[in-house]
GROMACS .gro file of C-alpha atoms in nm:
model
  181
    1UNK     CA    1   0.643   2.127   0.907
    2UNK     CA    2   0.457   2.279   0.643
    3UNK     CA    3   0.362   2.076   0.316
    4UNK     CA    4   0.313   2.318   0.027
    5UNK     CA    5   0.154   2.140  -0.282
    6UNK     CA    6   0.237   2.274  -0.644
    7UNK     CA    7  -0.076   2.261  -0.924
    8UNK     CA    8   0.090   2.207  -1.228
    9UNK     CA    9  -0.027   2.150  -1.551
   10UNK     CA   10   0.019   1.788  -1.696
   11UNK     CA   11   0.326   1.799  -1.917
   12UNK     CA   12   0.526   2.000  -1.687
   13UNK     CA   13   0.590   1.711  -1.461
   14UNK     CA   14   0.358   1.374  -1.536
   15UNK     CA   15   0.432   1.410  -1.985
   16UNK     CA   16   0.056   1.314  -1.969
   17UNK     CA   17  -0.109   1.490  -2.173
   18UNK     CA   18  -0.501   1.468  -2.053
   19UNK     CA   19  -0.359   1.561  -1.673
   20UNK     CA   20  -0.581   1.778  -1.541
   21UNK     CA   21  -0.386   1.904  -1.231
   22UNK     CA   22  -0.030   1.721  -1.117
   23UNK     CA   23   0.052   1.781  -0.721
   24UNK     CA   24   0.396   1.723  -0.633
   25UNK     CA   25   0.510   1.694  -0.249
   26UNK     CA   26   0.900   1.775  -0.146
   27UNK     CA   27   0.892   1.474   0.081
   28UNK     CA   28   1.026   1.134   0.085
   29UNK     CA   29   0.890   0.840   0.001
   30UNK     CA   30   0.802   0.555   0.219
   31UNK     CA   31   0.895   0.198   0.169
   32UNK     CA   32   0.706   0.007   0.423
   33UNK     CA   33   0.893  -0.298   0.373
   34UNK     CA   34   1.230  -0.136   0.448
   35UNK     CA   35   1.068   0.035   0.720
   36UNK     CA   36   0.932  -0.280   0.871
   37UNK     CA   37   1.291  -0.486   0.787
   38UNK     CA   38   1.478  -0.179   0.982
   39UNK     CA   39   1.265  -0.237   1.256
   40UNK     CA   40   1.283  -0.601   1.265
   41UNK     CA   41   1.613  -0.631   1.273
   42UNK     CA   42   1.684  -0.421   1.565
   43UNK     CA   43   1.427  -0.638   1.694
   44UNK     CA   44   1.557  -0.943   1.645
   45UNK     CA   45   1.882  -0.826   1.811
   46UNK     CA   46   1.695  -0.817   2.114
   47UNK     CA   47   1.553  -1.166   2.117
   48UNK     CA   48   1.276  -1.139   1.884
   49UNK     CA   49   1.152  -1.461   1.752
   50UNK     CA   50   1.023  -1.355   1.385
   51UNK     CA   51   0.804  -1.566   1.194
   52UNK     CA   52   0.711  -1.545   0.860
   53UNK     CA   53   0.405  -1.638   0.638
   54UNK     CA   54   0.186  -1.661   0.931
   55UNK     CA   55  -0.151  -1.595   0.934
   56UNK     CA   56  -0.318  -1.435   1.249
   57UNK     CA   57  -0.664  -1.532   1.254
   58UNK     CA   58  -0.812  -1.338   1.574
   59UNK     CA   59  -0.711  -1.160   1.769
   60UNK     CA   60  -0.872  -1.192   2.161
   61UNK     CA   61  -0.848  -1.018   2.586
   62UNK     CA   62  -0.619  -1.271   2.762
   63UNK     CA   63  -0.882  -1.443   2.972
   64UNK     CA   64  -0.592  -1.404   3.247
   65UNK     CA   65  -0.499  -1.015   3.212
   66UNK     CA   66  -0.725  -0.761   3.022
   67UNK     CA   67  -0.423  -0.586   2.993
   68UNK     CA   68  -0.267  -0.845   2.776
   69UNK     CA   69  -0.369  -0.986   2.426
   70UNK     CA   70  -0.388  -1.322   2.244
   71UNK     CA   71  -0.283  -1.322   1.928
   72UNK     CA   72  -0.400  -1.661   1.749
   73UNK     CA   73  -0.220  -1.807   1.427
   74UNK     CA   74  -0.168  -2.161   1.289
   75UNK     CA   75   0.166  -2.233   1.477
   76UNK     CA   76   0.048  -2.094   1.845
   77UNK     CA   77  -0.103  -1.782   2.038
   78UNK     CA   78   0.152  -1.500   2.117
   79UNK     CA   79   0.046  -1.325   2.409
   80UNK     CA   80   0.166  -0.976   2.437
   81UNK     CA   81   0.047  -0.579   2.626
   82UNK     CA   82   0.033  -0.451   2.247
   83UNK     CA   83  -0.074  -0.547   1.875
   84UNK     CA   84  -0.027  -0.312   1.595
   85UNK     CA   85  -0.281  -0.388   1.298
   86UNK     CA   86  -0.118  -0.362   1.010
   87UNK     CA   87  -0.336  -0.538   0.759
   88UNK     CA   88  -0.458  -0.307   0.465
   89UNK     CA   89  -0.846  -0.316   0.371
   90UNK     CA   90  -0.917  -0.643   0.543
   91UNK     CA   91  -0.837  -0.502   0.875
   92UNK     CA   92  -1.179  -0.590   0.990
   93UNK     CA   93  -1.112  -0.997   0.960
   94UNK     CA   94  -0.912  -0.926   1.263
   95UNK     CA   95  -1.089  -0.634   1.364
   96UNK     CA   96  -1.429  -0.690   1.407
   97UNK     CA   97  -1.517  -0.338   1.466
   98UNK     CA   98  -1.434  -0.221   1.197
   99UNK     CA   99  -1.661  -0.410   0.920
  100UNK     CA  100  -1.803  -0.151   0.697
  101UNK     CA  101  -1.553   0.103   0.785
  102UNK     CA  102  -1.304  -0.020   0.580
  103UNK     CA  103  -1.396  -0.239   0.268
  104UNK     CA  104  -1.131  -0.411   0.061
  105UNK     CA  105  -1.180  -0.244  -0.330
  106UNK     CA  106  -0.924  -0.416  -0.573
  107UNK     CA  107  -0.693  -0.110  -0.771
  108UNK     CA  108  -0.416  -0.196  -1.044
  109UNK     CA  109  -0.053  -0.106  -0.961
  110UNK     CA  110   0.197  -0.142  -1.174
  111UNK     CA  111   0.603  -0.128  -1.124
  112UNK     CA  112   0.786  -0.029  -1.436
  113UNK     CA  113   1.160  -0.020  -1.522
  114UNK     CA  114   1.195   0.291  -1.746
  115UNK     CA  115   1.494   0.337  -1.993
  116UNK     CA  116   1.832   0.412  -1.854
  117UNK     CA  117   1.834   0.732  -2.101
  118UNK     CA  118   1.550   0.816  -1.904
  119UNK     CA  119   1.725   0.831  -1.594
  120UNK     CA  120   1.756   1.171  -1.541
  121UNK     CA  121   1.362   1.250  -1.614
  122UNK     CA  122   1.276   1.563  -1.401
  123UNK     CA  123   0.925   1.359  -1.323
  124UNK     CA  124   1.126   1.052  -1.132
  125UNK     CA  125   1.287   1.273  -0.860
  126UNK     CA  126   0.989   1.284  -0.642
  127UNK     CA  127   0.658   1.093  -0.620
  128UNK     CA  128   0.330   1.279  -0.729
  129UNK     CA  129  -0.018   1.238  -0.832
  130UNK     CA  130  -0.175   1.326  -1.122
  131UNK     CA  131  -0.568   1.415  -1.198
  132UNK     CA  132  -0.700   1.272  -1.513
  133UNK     CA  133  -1.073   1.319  -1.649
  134UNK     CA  134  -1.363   1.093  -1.518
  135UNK     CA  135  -1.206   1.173  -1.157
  136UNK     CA  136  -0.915   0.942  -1.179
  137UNK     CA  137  -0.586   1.005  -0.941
  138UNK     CA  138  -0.316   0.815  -1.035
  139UNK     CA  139   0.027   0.786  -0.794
  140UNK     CA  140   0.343   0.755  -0.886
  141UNK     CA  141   0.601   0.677  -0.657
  142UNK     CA  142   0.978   0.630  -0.795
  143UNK     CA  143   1.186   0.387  -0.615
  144UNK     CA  144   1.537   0.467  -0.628
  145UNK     CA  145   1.676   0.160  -0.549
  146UNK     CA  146   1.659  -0.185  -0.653
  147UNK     CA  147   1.652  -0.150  -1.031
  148UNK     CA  148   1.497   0.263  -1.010
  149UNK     CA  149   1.143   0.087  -1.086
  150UNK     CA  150   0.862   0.351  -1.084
  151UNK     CA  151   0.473   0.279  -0.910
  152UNK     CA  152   0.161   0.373  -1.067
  153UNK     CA  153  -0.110   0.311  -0.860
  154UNK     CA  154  -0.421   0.439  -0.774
  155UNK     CA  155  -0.717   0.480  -0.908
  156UNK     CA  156  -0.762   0.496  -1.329
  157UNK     CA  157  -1.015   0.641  -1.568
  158UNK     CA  158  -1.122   0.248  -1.661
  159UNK     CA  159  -1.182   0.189  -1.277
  160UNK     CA  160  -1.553   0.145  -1.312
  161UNK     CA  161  -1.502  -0.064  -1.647
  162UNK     CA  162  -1.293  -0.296  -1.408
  163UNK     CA  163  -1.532  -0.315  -1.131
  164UNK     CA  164  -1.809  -0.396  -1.398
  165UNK     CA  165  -1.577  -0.736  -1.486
  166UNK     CA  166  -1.509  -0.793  -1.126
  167UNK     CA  167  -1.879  -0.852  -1.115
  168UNK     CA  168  -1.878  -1.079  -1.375
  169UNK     CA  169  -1.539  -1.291  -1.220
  170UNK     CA  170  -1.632  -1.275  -0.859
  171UNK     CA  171  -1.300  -1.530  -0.870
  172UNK     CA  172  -1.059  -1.266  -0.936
  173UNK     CA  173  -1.207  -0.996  -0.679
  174UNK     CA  174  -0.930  -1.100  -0.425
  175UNK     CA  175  -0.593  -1.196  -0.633
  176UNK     CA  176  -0.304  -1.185  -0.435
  177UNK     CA  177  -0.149  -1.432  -0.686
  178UNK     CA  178  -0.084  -1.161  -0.947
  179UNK     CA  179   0.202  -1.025  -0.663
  180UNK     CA  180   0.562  -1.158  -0.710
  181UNK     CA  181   0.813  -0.865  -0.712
   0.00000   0.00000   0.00000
């Protein structure tokens, strides 16, 4: 399949007036959570013992098959032929080899419920992202169900401001409490 990408200018699609360039993709969007609950559940169908809120903290050989792998968390080891990371930028807690590879750098995103009179904007039938000045790419990814919130993530034209102040609150460099939707 071919992916052809559209260069827009920045009202045509974003309404954001300092858009530099706006690429829009006819493809779907992913929702890895529904994606992971689809597959869970077929799973779980098959005998699948699911747990939740459990940390794995290494991952190891089996000292009894090099085939097999030890997964270790707080309620056991799960021994297993395959593991699938699936961990974001601190892959390399449970990946060793990949320290310096991949290095956890803290972005905003935000979920917003526009107006229902704005339900029919052109801009929320497809997700998008949008060049500002200062080399900022901002995403935004509609979700169509649940409440039609809208993403913005990315990067942003204050993202060096906001490093500068995570130097000065080291505290607030990894803040997973600010999740809860």
């Amino acid at each position: 399949m071919h992916l052809q990408l559209t260069r827009l200018t920045g009202i045509q699609i974003s309404q954001i007036k300092t858009a530099q360039a706006c690429y829009a993709w006819p493809a779907s969007t992913l929702h890895p959570w529904k994606l992971a609950a689809h597959v869970m559940r077929d799973n779980i169908k098959k005998g699948v013992n699911l747990q939740t809120k459990t940390q794995a903290t290494s991952v190891v050989h089996s000292g009894e098959d090099q085939h097999k792998w030890v997964v270790k968390t707080e309620r056991g080891d799960i021994k297993c032929s395959e593991v699938v990371h699936a961990t974001n930028a601190y892959s390399s807690a449970l990946e060793p080899s990949l320290r310096g590879l991949i290095t956890p750098c803290p972005h905003i995103c935000n979920k917003v419920i526009p107006p229902k009179a704005d339900a029919g904007f052109e801009g929320f039938k497809g997700s998008y992202g949008v060049l500002l000045p200062q080399d900022a790419l901002i995403t935004i990814n509609p979700r169509f169900n649940g409440g039609g919130g809208v993403l913005f993530g990315g990067s942003n034209p204050g993202q060096d401001e906001f490093m500068e102040w995570l130097e000065k609150n080291p505290h607030r460099y990894i803040d997973d409490g600010l999740t809860g939707f």
